PDB file of C-alpha atoms in Angstrom:
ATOM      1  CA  UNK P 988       0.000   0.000   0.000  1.00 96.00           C
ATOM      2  CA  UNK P 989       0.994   3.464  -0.883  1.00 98.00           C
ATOM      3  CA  UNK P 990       0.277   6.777   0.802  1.00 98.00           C
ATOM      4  CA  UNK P 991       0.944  10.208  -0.383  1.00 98.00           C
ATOM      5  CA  UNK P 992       1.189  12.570   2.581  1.00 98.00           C
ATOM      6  CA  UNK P 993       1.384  16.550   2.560  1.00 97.00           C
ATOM      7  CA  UNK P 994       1.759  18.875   5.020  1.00 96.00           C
ATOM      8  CA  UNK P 995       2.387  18.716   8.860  1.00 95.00           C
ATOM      9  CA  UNK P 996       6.188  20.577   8.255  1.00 94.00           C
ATOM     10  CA  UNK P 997       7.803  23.265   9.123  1.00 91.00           C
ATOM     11  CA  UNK P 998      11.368  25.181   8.484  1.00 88.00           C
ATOM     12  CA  UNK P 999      12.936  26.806  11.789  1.00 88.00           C
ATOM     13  CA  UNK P1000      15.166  29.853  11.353  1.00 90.00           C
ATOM     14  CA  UNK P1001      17.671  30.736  14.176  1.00 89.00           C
ATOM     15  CA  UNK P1002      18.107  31.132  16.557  1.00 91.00           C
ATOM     16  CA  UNK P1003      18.751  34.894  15.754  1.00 92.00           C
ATOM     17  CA  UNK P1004      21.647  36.608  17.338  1.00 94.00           C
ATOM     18  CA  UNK P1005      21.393  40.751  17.612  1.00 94.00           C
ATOM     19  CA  UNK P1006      24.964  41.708  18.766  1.00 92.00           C
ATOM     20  CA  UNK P1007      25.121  45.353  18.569  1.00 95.00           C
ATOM     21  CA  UNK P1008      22.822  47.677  15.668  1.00 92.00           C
ATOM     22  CA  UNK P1009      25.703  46.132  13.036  1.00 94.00           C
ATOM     23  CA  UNK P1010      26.031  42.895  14.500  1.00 96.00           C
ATOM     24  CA  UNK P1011      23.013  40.557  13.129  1.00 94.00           C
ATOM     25  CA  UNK P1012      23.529  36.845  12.677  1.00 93.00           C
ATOM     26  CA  UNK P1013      21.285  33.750  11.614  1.00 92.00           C
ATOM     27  CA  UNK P1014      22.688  31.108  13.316  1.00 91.00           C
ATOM     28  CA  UNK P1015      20.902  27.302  11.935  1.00 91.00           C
ATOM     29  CA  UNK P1016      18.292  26.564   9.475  1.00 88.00           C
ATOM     30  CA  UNK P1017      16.531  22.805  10.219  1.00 85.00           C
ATOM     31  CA  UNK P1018      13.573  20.820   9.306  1.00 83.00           C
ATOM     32  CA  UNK P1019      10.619  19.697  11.513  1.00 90.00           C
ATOM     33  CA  UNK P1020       8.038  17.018  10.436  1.00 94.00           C
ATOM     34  CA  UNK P1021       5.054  17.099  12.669  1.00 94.00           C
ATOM     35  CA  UNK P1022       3.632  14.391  11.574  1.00 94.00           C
ATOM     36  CA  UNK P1023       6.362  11.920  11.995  1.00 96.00           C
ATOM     37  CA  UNK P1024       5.346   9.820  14.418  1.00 96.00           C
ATOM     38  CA  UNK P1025       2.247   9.519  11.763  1.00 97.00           C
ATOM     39  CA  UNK P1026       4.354   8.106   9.208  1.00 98.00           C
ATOM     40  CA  UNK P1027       6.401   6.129  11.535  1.00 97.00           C
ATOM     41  CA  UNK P1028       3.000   4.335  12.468  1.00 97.00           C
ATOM     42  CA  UNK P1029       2.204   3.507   9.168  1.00 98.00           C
ATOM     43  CA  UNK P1030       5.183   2.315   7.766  1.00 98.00           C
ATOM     44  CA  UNK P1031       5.812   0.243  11.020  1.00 97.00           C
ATOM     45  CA  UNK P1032       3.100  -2.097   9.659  1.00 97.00           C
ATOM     46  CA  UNK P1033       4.025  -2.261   5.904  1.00 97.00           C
ATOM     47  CA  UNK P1034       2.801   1.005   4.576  1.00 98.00           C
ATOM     48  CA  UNK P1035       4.550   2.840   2.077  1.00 98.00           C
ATOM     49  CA  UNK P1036       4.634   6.797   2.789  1.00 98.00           C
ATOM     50  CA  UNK P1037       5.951   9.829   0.838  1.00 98.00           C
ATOM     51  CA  UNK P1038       5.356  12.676   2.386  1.00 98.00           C
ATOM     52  CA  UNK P1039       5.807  15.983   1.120  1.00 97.00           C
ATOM     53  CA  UNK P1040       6.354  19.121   3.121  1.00 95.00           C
ATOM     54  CA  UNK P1041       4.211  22.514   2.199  1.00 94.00           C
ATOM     55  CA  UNK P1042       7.585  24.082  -0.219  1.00 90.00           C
ATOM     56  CA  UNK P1043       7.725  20.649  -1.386  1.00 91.00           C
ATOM     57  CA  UNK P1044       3.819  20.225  -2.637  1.00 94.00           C
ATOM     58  CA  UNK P1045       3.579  22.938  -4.214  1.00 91.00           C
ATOM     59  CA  UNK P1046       6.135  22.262  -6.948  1.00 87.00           C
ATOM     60  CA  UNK P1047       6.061  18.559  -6.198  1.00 90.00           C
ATOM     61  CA  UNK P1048       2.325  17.390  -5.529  1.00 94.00           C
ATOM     62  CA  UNK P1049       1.015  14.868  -8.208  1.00 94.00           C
ATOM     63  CA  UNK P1050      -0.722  17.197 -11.103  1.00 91.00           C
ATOM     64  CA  UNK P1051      -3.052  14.999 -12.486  1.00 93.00           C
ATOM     65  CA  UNK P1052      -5.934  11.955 -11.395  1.00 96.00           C
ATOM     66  CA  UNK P1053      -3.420   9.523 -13.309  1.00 96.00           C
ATOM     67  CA  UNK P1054      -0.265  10.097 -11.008  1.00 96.00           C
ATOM     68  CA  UNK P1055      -2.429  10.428  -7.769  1.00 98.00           C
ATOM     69  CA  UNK P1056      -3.491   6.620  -8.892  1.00 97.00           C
ATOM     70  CA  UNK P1057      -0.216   5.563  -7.625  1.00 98.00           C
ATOM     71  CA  UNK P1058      -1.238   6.032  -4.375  1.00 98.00           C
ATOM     72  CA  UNK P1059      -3.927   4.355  -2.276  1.00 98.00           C
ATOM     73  CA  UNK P1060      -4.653   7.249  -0.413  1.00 98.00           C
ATOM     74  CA  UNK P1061      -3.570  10.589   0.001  1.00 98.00           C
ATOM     75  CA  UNK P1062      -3.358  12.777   3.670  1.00 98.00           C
ATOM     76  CA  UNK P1063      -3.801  16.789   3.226  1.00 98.00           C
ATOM     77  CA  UNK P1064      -2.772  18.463   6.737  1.00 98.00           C
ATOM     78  CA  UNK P1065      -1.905  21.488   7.539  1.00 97.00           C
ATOM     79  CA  UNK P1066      -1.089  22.558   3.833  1.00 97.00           C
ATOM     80  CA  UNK P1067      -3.426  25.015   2.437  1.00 97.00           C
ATOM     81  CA  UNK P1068      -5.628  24.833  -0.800  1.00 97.00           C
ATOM     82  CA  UNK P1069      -3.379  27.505  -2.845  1.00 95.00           C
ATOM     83  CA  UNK P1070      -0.213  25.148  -2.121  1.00 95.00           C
ATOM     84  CA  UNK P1071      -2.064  22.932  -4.235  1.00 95.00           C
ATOM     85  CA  UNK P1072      -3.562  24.958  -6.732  1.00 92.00           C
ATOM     86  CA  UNK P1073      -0.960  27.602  -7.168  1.00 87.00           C
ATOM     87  CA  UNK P1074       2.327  26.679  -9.326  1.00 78.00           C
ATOM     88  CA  UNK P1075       5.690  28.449  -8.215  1.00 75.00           C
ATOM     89  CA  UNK P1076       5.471  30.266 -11.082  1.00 75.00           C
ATOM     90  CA  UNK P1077       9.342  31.988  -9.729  1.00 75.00           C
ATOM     91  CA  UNK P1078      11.099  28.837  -9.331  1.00 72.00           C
ATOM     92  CA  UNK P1079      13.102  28.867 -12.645  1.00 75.00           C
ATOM     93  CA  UNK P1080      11.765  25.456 -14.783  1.00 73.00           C
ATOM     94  CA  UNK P1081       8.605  25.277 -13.654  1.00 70.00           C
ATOM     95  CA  UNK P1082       6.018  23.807 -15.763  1.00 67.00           C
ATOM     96  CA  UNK P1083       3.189  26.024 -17.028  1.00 68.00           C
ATOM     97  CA  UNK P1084       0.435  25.118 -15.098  1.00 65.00           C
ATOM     98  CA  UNK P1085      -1.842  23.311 -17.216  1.00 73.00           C
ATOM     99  CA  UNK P1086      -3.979  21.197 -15.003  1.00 83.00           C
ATOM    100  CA  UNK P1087      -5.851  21.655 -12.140  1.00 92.00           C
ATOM    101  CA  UNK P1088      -4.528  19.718  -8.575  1.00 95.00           C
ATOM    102  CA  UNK P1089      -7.874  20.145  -6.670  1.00 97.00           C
ATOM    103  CA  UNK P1090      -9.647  18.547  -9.138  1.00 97.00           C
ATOM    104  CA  UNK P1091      -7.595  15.820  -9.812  1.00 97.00           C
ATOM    105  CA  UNK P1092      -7.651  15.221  -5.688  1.00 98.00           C
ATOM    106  CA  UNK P1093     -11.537  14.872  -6.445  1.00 98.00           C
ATOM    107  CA  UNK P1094     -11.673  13.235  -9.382  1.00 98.00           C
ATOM    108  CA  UNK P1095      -9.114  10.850  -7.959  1.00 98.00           C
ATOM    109  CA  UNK P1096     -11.299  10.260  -4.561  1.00 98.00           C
ATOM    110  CA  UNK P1097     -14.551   9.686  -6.944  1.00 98.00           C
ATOM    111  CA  UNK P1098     -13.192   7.413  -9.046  1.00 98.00           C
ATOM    112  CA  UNK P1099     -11.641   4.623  -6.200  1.00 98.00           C
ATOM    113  CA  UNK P1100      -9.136   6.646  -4.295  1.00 98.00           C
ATOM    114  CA  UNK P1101      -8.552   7.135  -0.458  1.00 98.00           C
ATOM    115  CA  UNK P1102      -8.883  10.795   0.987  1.00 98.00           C
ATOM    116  CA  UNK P1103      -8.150  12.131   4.622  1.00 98.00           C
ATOM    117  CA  UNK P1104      -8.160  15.529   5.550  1.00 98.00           C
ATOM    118  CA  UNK P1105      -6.874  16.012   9.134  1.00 98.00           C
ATOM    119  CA  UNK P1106      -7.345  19.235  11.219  1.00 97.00           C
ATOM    120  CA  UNK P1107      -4.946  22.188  11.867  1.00 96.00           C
ATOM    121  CA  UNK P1108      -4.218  25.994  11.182  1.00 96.00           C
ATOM    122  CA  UNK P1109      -3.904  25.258   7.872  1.00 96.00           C
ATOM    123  CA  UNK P1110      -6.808  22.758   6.804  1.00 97.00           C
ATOM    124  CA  UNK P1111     -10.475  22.927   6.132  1.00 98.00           C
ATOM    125  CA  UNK P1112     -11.241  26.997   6.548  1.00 97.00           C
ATOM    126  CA  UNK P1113      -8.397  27.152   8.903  1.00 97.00           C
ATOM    127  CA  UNK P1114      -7.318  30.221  10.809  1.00 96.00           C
ATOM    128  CA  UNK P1115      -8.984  33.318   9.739  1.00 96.00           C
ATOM    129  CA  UNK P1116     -10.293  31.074   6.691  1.00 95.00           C
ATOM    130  CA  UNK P1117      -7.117  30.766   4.499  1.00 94.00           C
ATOM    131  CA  UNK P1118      -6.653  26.780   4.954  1.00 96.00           C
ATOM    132  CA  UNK P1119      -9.270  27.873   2.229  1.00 96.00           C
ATOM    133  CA  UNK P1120     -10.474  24.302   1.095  1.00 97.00           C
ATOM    134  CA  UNK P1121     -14.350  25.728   0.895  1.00 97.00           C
ATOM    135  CA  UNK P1122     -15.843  25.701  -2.376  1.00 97.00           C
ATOM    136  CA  UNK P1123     -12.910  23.908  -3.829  1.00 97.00           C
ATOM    137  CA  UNK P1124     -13.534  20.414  -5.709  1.00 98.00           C
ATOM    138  CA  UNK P1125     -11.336  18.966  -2.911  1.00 98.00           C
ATOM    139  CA  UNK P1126     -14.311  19.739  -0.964  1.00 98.00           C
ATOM    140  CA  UNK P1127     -16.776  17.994  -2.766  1.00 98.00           C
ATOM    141  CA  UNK P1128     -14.848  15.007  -2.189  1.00 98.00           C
ATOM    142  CA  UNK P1129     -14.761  15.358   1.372  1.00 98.00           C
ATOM    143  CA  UNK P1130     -17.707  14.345   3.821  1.00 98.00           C
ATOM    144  CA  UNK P1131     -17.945  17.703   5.646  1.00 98.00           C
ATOM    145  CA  UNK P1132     -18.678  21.226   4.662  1.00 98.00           C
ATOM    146  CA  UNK P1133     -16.112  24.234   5.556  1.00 97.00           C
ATOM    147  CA  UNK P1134     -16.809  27.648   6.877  1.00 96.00           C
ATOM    148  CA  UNK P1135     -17.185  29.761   4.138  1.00 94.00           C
ATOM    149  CA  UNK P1136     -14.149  32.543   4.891  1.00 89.00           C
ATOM    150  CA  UNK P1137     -14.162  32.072   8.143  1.00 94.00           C
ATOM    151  CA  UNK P1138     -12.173  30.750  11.093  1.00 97.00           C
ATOM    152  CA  UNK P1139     -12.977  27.883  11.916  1.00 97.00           C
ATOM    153  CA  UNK P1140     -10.252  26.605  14.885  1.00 97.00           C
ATOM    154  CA  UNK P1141     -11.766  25.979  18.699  1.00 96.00           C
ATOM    155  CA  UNK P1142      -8.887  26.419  20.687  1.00 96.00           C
ATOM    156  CA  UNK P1143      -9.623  23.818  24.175  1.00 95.00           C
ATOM    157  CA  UNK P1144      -6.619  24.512  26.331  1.00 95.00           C
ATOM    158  CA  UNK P1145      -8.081  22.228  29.240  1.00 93.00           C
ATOM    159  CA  UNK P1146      -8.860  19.328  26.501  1.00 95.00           C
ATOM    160  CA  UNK P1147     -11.969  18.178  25.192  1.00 96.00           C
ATOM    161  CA  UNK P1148     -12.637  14.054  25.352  1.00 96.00           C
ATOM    162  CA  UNK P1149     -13.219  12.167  21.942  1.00 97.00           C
ATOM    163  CA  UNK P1150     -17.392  10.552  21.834  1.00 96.00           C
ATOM    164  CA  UNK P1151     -17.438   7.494  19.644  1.00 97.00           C
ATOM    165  CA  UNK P1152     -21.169   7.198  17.594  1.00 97.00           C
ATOM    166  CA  UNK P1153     -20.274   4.172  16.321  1.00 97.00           C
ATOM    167  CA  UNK P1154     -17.616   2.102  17.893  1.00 96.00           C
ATOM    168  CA  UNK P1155     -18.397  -0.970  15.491  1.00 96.00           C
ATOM    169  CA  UNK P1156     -16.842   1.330  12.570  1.00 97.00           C
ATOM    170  CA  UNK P1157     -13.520  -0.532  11.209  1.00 97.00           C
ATOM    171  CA  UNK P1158     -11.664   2.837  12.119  1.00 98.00           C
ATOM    172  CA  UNK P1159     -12.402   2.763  15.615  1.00 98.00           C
ATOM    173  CA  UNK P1160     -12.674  -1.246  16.603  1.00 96.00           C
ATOM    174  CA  UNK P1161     -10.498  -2.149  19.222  1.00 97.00           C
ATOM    175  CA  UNK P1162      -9.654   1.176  20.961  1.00 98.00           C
ATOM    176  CA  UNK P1163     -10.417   2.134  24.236  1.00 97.00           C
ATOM    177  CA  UNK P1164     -11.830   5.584  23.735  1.00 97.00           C
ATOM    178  CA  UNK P1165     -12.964   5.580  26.842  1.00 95.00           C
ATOM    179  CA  UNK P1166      -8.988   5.877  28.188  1.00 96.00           C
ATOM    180  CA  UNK P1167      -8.220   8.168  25.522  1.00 97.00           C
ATOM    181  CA  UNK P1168      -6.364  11.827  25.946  1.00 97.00           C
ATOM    182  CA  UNK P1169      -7.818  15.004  25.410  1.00 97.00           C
ATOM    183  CA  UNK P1170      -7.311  17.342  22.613  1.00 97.00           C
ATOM    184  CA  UNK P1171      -6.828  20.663  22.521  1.00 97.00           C
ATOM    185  CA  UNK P1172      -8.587  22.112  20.168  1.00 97.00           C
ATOM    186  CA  UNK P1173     -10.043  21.508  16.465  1.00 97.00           C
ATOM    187  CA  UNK P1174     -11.694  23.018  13.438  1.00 97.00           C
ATOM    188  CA  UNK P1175     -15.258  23.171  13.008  1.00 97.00           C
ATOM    189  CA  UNK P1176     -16.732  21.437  10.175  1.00 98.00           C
ATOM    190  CA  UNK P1177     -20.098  20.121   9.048  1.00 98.00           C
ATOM    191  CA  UNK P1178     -21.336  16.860   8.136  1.00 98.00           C
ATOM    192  CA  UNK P1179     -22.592  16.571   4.355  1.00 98.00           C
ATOM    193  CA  UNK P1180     -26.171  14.947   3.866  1.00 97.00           C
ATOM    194  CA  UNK P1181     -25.082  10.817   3.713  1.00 96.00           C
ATOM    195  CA  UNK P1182     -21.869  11.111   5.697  1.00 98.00           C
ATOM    196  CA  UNK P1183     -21.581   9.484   8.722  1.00 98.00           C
ATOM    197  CA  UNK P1184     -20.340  10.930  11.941  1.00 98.00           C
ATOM    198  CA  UNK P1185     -18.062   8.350  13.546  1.00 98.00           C
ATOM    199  CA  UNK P1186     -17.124  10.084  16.464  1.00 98.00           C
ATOM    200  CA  UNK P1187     -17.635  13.472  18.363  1.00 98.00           C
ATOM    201  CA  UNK P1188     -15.246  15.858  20.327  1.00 96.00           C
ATOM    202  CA  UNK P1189     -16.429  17.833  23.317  1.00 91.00           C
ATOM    203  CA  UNK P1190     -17.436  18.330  26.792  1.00 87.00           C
ATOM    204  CA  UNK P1191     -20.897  19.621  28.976  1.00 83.00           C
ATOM    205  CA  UNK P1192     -20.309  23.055  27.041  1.00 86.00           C
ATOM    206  CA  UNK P1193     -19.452  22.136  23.319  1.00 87.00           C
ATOM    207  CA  UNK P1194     -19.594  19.425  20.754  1.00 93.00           C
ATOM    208  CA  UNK P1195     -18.743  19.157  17.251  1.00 97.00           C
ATOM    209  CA  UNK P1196     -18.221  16.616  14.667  1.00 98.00           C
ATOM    210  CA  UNK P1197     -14.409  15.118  15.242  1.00 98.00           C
ATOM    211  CA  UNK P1198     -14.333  12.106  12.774  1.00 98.00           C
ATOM    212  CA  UNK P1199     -17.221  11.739   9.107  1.00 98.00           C
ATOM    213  CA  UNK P1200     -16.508   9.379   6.724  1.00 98.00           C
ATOM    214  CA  UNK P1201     -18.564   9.096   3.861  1.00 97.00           C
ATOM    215  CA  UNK P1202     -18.594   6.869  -0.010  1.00 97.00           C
ATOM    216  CA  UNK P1203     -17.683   8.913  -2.544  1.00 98.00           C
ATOM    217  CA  UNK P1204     -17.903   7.461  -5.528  1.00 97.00           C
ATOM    218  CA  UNK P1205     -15.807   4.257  -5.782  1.00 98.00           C
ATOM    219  CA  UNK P1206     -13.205   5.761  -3.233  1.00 98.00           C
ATOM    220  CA  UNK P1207     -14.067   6.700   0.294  1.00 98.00           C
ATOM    221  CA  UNK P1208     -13.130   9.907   1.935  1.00 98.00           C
ATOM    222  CA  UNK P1209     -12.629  11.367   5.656  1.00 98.00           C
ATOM    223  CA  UNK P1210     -12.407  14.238   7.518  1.00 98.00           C
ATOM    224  CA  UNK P1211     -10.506  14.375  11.415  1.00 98.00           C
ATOM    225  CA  UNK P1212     -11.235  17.790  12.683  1.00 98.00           C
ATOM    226  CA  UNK P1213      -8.300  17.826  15.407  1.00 98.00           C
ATOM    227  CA  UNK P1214      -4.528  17.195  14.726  1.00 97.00           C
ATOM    228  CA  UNK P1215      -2.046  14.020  14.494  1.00 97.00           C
ATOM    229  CA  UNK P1216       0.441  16.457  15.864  1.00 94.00           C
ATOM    230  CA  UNK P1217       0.957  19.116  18.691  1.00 92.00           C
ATOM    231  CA  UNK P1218      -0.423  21.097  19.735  1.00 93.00           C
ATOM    232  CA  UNK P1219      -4.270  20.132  19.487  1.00 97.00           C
ATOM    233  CA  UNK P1220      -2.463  16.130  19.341  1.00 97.00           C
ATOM    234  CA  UNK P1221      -0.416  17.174  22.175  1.00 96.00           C
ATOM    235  CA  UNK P1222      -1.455  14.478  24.220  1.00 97.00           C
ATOM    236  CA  UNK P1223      -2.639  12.241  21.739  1.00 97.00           C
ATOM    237  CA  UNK P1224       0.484  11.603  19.787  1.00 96.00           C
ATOM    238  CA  UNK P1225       1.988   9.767  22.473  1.00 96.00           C
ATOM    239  CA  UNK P1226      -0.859   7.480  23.416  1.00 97.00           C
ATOM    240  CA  UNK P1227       0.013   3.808  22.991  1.00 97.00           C
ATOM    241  CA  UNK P1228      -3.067   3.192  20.417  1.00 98.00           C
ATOM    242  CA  UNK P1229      -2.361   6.556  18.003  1.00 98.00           C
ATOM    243  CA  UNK P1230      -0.699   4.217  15.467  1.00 97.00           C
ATOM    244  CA  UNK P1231      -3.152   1.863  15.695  1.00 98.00           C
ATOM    245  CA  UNK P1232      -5.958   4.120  15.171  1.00 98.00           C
ATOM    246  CA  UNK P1233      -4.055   5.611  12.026  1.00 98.00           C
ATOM    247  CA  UNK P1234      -3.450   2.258  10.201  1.00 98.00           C
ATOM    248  CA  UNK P1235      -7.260   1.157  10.497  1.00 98.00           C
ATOM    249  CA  UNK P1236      -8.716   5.055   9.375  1.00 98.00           C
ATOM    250  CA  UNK P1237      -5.790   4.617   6.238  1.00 98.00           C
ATOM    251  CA  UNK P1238      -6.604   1.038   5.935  1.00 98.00           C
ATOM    252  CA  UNK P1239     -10.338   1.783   5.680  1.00 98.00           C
ATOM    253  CA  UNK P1240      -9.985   4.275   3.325  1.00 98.00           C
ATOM    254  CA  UNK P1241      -7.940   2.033   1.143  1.00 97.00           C
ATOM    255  CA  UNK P1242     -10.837  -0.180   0.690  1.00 96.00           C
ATOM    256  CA  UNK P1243      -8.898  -3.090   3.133  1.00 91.00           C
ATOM    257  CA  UNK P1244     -12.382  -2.890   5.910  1.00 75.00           C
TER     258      UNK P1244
END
């Protein structure tokens, strides 16, 4: 099984070093990938992953429904719609962009593909709406709505507890949700007429949708409103049964369950 996975990176500058007003020096440039410990899950039990970070997509993101085939399923976090439909148009080389990425994501999904969206700054709406995946075709593919424009993160510092609806779903078998961590937060979204809401996030004051999976056409989609990393996953990451829930949602999606 393949997986193409983008998102969940970052680049750190510095630290940054401000001797005197003439003295300024950048000292270390590294790489962070969030979502390791996601990848390490998956290819722990067999699963092939290539994950591209954000400056990576963008240039580097399959451009059409026939190269996306490659891939049983394909994980969008934390990367933002126009990394996938804008080319870097001032990277010397770059191909004119004649296709479209978002609708190869959904024509891909429709036509037997795997699709999982997880949560973050940068999915769904994200903050102050410019995840920007609303009335995009990737979308359409996707079992939940997003907040037109808007922001659409609930930030939880003191943790909200995961509800399972359906606990007989091949994505959650096997799991004691009952011990799971808290979260910290997660984006809003809203179930699409047919989906079904697998599992809730909230306490005595709030509750949204956290997991909806739905059939899209002969490939499945899903959408996980929190993280797989800090700091919403803060607490989640390390939980002994975080890979295990990972391989079943990606092995579900695949068409395995």
């Amino acid at each position: 099984m393949k997986v193409l996975y983008a998102g969940d990176a970052c680049t750190k500058i510095g630290p940054v070093f401000v001797a005197s007003p003439f003295n300024l020096e950048v000292k270390g440039v590294s790489h962070h990938i969030w979502g390791q410990p996601l990848i390490d899950a998956l290819t722990n039990d067999g699963i092939e992953v290539k994950h591209l970070t954000n400056d990576q997509a963008i240039s580097d993101f399959p451009r059409t429904e026939e190269e996306l085939a490659e891939y049983d399923v394909v994980i969008i976090s934390d990367c933002e719609a126009e990394v996938l439909s804008l080319f870097p148009f001032w990277v010397p080389g770059t191909p004119l962009p004649r296709t479209d990425r978002l609708r190869a994501i959904r024509n891909y999904t429709r036509n037997g593909g795997g699709l999982l969206m997880l949560g973050g700054w940068s999915s769904f709406s994200g903050r102050f709406g410019t995840g920007a995946y609303y009335d995009t075709p990737v979308e359409e593919a996707l079992p939940v709505n997003c907040l037109k424009g808007a922001d659409d993160r609930v930030e939880v510092p003191a943790g909200v507890k995961v509800k399972v609806c359906n606990a007989d779903h091949p994505i959650m078998k096997d799991i004691p949700w009952e011990d799971a961590p808290v979260f910290e937060g997660f984006n809003k979204i809203i179930p699409k007429e047919g989906a079904e809401v697998v599992a809730m996030i909230g306490d005595e004051e709030i509750e949204h949708p956290l997991l909806v999976t739905w059939d899209y056409g002969k490939g499945r989609s899903a959408a996980f409103s929190s993280d797989c990393a800090p700091h919403w996953a803060e607490y989640f990451q390390p939980w002994e049964y975080y890979g295990k829930f990972w391989i079943q949602t990606v092995r579900w999606l695949a068409g395995e369950k």
